[in-house]
Amino acid sequence: MKLHNKKAIVTGGTRGIGKAIVKELVDNGCNVVFTYHSSDETAKKIEKEFSTENVKVYGIKADATSFTQAEEVVKFTLEKFGSIDILVNNAGITKDNLLLRMSETDFDAVINANLKSVFNYTKAILKPFLSQKFGKIVNISSVVGIIGNPGQANYVASKAGVIGLTKSNAKELASRNINVNCVAPGFIETDMTEKLNEQQRQAILSNVPIKRLGKPEDVAKAVLFLSSNDSDYITGQVIIVDGGLVM
Ligand code: NAP
């Protein structure tokens, strides 16, 4: 168990990649508080299903775009667990459209949910991390934040921003024994990619050397590595989990 007795916050833990991350951390002995936006019933189910005698899991409804709510989640986690070792910034949304048709509201919504959320949680957790002189922060970006994607100007800008924020925070916090890294998934089978039609799916697969879409668990394993002591000498990096799409 790589994370025996550790404590983590995972944003957006009710579905897809976030849910797989919660499971991977729990399976490795880590207590987890996960957040979500609206899936109350799913959150309750996950709490019940994933909690064991030794490992506790709590779901808390909190809008990742709000700094105040991020502070409340950190407070809640400290009350439950006494300390926090790991922060996984996973919550994210898409509101795709061609630039010409993209509304200012949809641009702002995606930037707030995907990029400002990372600022919110990183800032909210900083005091406990600085005072204990330890912390692991793992941010979920995307390969499109590296290579771009038509129809996703807001999403791509947010995910490129997450990579920049990761590097800047890594440099700023390394001397305090806080590692900040990023995972950039390719196309992973979740609700987010369910909207792809068969033609889009085949077009993606033709560019993926490992001829399948990724599974949420593929991403969760990279997050586990970056959350554990196995990655103590790694900071400011982007691990791409995409079946070889970008190389
Ligand atoms: P998903 O299945 O749509 O799940 C999104 C999760 O984020 C849900 O738990 C949702 O909560 C939560 N969430 C959304 N907005 C939130 C907000 N404002 N505050 C708090 N929680 C919020 O997404 P996914 O595909 O697993 O993606 C997870 C992350 O990986 C995202 O950052 C995404 O950009 C990134 N990613 C995904 C892919 C892919 O192919 N799927 C590829 C690259 C990167 P509710 O259930 O309550 O709505």
XYZ file of C-alpha atoms and ligand atoms in Angstrom:
295
model
C 0.000 0.000 0.000
C 1.750 3.099 -1.268
C -0.402 5.624 0.618
C -1.023 3.883 3.935
C -2.644 6.330 6.376
C -2.314 9.300 3.992
C -5.104 11.851 3.499
C -6.199 13.379 0.221
C -8.623 15.799 -1.385
C -9.809 14.918 -4.910
C -11.992 17.431 -6.756
C -14.718 16.044 -9.036
C -14.743 12.526 -7.611
C -18.209 11.311 -8.571
C -17.595 10.208 -12.151
C -15.047 9.173 -14.748
C -11.401 9.895 -14.019
C -12.040 11.464 -10.588
C -13.956 8.422 -9.356
C -11.159 6.104 -10.571
C -8.596 8.300 -8.779
C -10.563 8.098 -5.515
C -10.692 4.283 -5.883
C -6.962 3.988 -6.661
C -6.017 6.138 -3.644
C -8.395 4.232 -1.340
C -7.073 0.867 -2.579
C -3.629 2.103 -1.559
C -4.654 2.959 1.993
C -5.433 6.663 1.551
C -8.365 8.428 3.268
C -10.166 10.689 0.799
C -12.476 13.683 0.778
C -13.826 14.121 -2.760
C -15.888 17.002 -4.075
C -18.623 17.159 -6.693
C -20.938 19.670 -8.306
C -24.424 18.136 -8.335
C -24.383 14.290 -8.135
C -25.633 13.990 -4.518
C -26.865 10.390 -4.771
C -23.765 9.120 -6.581
C -21.591 10.787 -3.952
C -23.435 9.023 -1.125
C -23.067 5.676 -2.951
C -19.317 6.179 -3.448
C -18.829 7.132 0.218
C -20.536 3.909 1.273
C -18.991 1.656 -1.362
C -15.383 2.868 -1.009
C -15.136 3.354 2.792
C -13.641 0.422 4.690
C -12.868 -0.271 8.318
C -9.453 1.373 7.917
C -10.011 3.939 5.189
C -12.606 6.710 5.295
C -14.155 8.387 2.247
C -16.337 11.515 2.379
C -18.073 13.312 -0.492
C -18.760 17.031 -0.185
C -20.723 19.216 -2.568
C -18.549 22.207 -3.456
C -18.308 24.312 -6.585
C -14.639 24.232 -7.618
C -14.959 27.708 -9.148
C -15.422 29.212 -5.672
C -12.369 30.005 -3.535
C -14.525 30.260 -0.402
C -15.903 26.773 -0.997
C -12.373 25.424 -1.574
C -11.413 26.856 1.828
C -14.453 25.123 3.364
C -13.440 21.774 1.817
C -9.904 22.113 3.241
C -11.386 22.982 6.674
C -13.795 20.022 6.491
C -10.937 17.643 5.560
C -8.728 18.896 8.393
C -11.627 18.412 10.834
C -12.179 14.836 9.610
C -8.567 13.687 9.157
C -6.365 16.100 11.164
C -3.972 16.671 8.254
C -3.804 16.522 4.438
C -0.981 15.065 2.314
C -2.336 15.052 -1.247
C -4.421 17.367 -3.435
C -5.695 16.140 -6.811
C -7.221 18.906 -8.939
C -9.396 16.866 -11.284
C -12.780 18.656 -11.600
C -13.400 19.911 -15.104
C -15.992 20.620 -17.782
C -16.237 21.192 -21.540
C -18.405 23.666 -23.437
C -17.146 23.114 -26.978
C -17.868 25.358 -29.923
C -16.079 26.958 -32.845
C -14.504 30.250 -31.833
C -16.942 32.228 -33.962
C -19.888 30.767 -32.041
C -18.313 30.510 -28.585
C -20.007 32.811 -26.095
C -18.076 34.849 -23.556
C -20.112 33.077 -20.846
C -18.962 29.636 -22.046
C -15.353 30.799 -22.299
C -15.411 32.125 -18.730
C -17.268 29.074 -17.367
C -14.634 26.642 -18.662
C -11.696 28.779 -17.531
C -13.236 29.077 -14.069
C -14.068 25.375 -13.681
C -10.807 24.022 -15.121
C -8.113 26.614 -14.340
C -9.278 28.945 -11.577
C -10.356 25.850 -9.609
C -6.706 24.728 -9.530
C -5.662 28.141 -8.172
C -8.516 27.989 -5.604
C -7.585 24.605 -4.125
C -3.829 25.136 -4.307
C -4.107 28.442 -2.462
C -6.605 27.055 0.059
C -4.353 24.111 0.949
C -1.109 26.060 1.050
C -1.051 26.979 4.759
C -1.329 23.383 6.031
C 1.144 22.158 3.382
C 3.666 24.909 4.221
C 3.444 24.398 7.963
C 3.879 20.600 7.725
C 6.621 21.039 5.061
C 5.093 18.334 2.895
C 2.527 18.048 0.149
C 1.785 16.404 -3.183
C -0.304 18.310 -5.720
C -1.427 16.565 -8.902
C -3.275 18.607 -11.520
C -5.262 17.025 -14.336
C -4.605 18.803 -17.630
C -5.127 17.296 -21.109
C -3.047 16.536 -24.199
C -5.069 19.175 -26.049
C -3.491 21.729 -23.703
C -0.219 20.814 -25.453
C -1.303 20.320 -29.081
C -4.516 22.404 -29.338
C -7.870 21.261 -30.718
C -10.342 23.011 -33.012
C -13.679 23.731 -31.339
C -12.157 23.764 -27.861
C -10.524 27.198 -27.510
C -11.834 27.632 -23.948
C -10.947 24.087 -22.857
C -7.505 24.116 -24.501
C -6.666 27.513 -22.968
C -7.710 26.243 -19.531
C -5.644 23.051 -19.830
C -2.560 24.865 -21.177
C -3.030 27.219 -18.224
C -3.034 24.274 -15.826
C 0.364 23.192 -17.188
C 1.772 26.706 -16.716
C 0.329 26.978 -13.221
C 1.797 23.565 -12.355
C 5.305 24.639 -13.399
C 5.147 27.995 -11.668
C 3.814 26.482 -8.449
C 6.397 23.677 -8.626
C 9.242 26.229 -8.732
C 7.701 28.321 -5.962
C 7.023 25.421 -3.586
C 9.878 22.952 -4.176
C 11.984 24.368 -1.341
C 9.095 23.607 1.057
C 9.029 19.935 0.050
C 5.813 20.364 -1.927
C 5.736 18.586 -5.309
C 3.430 19.901 -8.019
C 2.929 17.791 -11.133
C 0.464 17.315 -13.910
C -1.174 14.401 -15.712
C -2.295 15.067 -19.282
C -4.755 12.408 -20.423
C -5.552 11.779 -24.075
C -9.016 10.485 -24.952
C -10.432 8.568 -22.008
C -13.778 6.730 -21.891
C -15.917 8.909 -19.592
C -19.139 10.953 -19.763
C -17.008 13.778 -21.207
C -16.043 11.778 -24.319
C -19.378 9.962 -24.651
C -20.556 12.846 -26.858
C -18.080 11.788 -29.611
C -19.792 10.220 -32.631
C -18.446 7.043 -34.299
C -16.625 9.031 -36.993
C -14.841 11.224 -34.425
C -13.978 8.133 -32.378
C -12.439 6.363 -35.402
C -10.512 9.518 -36.343
C -8.986 9.664 -32.854
C -8.202 5.939 -32.799
C -6.380 6.165 -36.125
C -3.858 8.460 -34.370
C -3.476 6.387 -31.197
C -0.655 3.813 -31.561
C -2.115 1.762 -28.677
C -5.344 1.125 -30.536
C -7.919 1.919 -27.867
C -9.262 4.880 -25.924
C -7.893 5.174 -22.389
C -9.690 3.998 -19.287
C -10.081 6.215 -16.200
C -7.921 3.668 -14.341
C -5.016 4.340 -16.762
C -4.997 7.953 -15.565
C -5.514 7.020 -11.905
C -2.332 4.923 -11.905
C -0.238 7.924 -12.990
C -1.907 10.011 -10.271
C -1.035 7.347 -7.705
C 2.626 7.498 -8.748
C 2.721 11.298 -8.459
C 0.937 11.156 -5.074
C 3.349 8.628 -3.577
C 6.916 8.815 -2.309
C 8.001 7.040 -5.518
C 7.953 10.466 -7.196
C 9.710 12.511 -4.483
C 12.398 13.777 -6.911
C 9.890 14.751 -9.608
C 8.261 18.178 -9.760
C 6.883 20.513 -12.432
C 6.395 17.625 -14.868
C 3.618 16.581 -17.196
C 2.966 12.847 -17.527
C 1.046 12.165 -20.722
C -1.386 9.222 -20.555
C -2.711 8.949 -24.109
C -1.757 5.627 -25.705
C 1.010 7.393 -27.669
C -1.170 10.016 -29.390
C 1.316 12.803 -28.616
C 5.031 12.040 -28.862
P -16.618 13.808 -16.113
O -16.875 12.351 -16.286
O -17.480 14.785 -16.830
O -16.656 14.137 -14.516
C -16.416 15.446 -14.076
C -16.348 15.475 -12.556
O -16.068 16.847 -12.173
C -17.662 15.117 -11.896
O -17.372 14.485 -10.664
C -18.336 16.470 -11.661
O -19.264 16.474 -10.580
C -17.108 17.325 -11.318
N -17.306 18.738 -11.554
C -17.592 19.368 -12.711
N -17.671 20.699 -12.509
C -17.427 20.915 -11.188
C -17.397 22.051 -10.359
N -17.609 23.278 -10.825
N -17.136 21.888 -9.051
C -16.910 20.638 -8.525
N -16.928 19.515 -9.260
C -17.191 19.655 -10.576
O -15.127 14.207 -16.502
P -13.839 13.273 -16.776
O -13.871 12.895 -18.203
O -13.706 12.237 -15.738
O -12.681 14.373 -16.622
C -11.995 14.579 -15.400
C -10.839 15.523 -15.656
O -9.976 14.956 -16.638
C -11.264 16.897 -16.191
O -10.421 17.906 -15.666
C -11.046 16.737 -17.672
O -10.849 17.982 -18.314
C -9.809 15.874 -17.699
N -9.618 15.147 -18.954
C -10.539 14.256 -19.400
C -10.314 13.585 -20.595
C -11.274 12.567 -21.157
O -11.030 12.076 -22.266
N -12.320 12.200 -20.472
C -9.148 13.850 -21.324
C -8.240 14.768 -20.847
C -8.483 15.411 -19.656
P -20.833 16.100 -10.813
O -20.885 14.603 -11.020
O -21.514 16.499 -9.570
O -21.262 16.846 -12.027
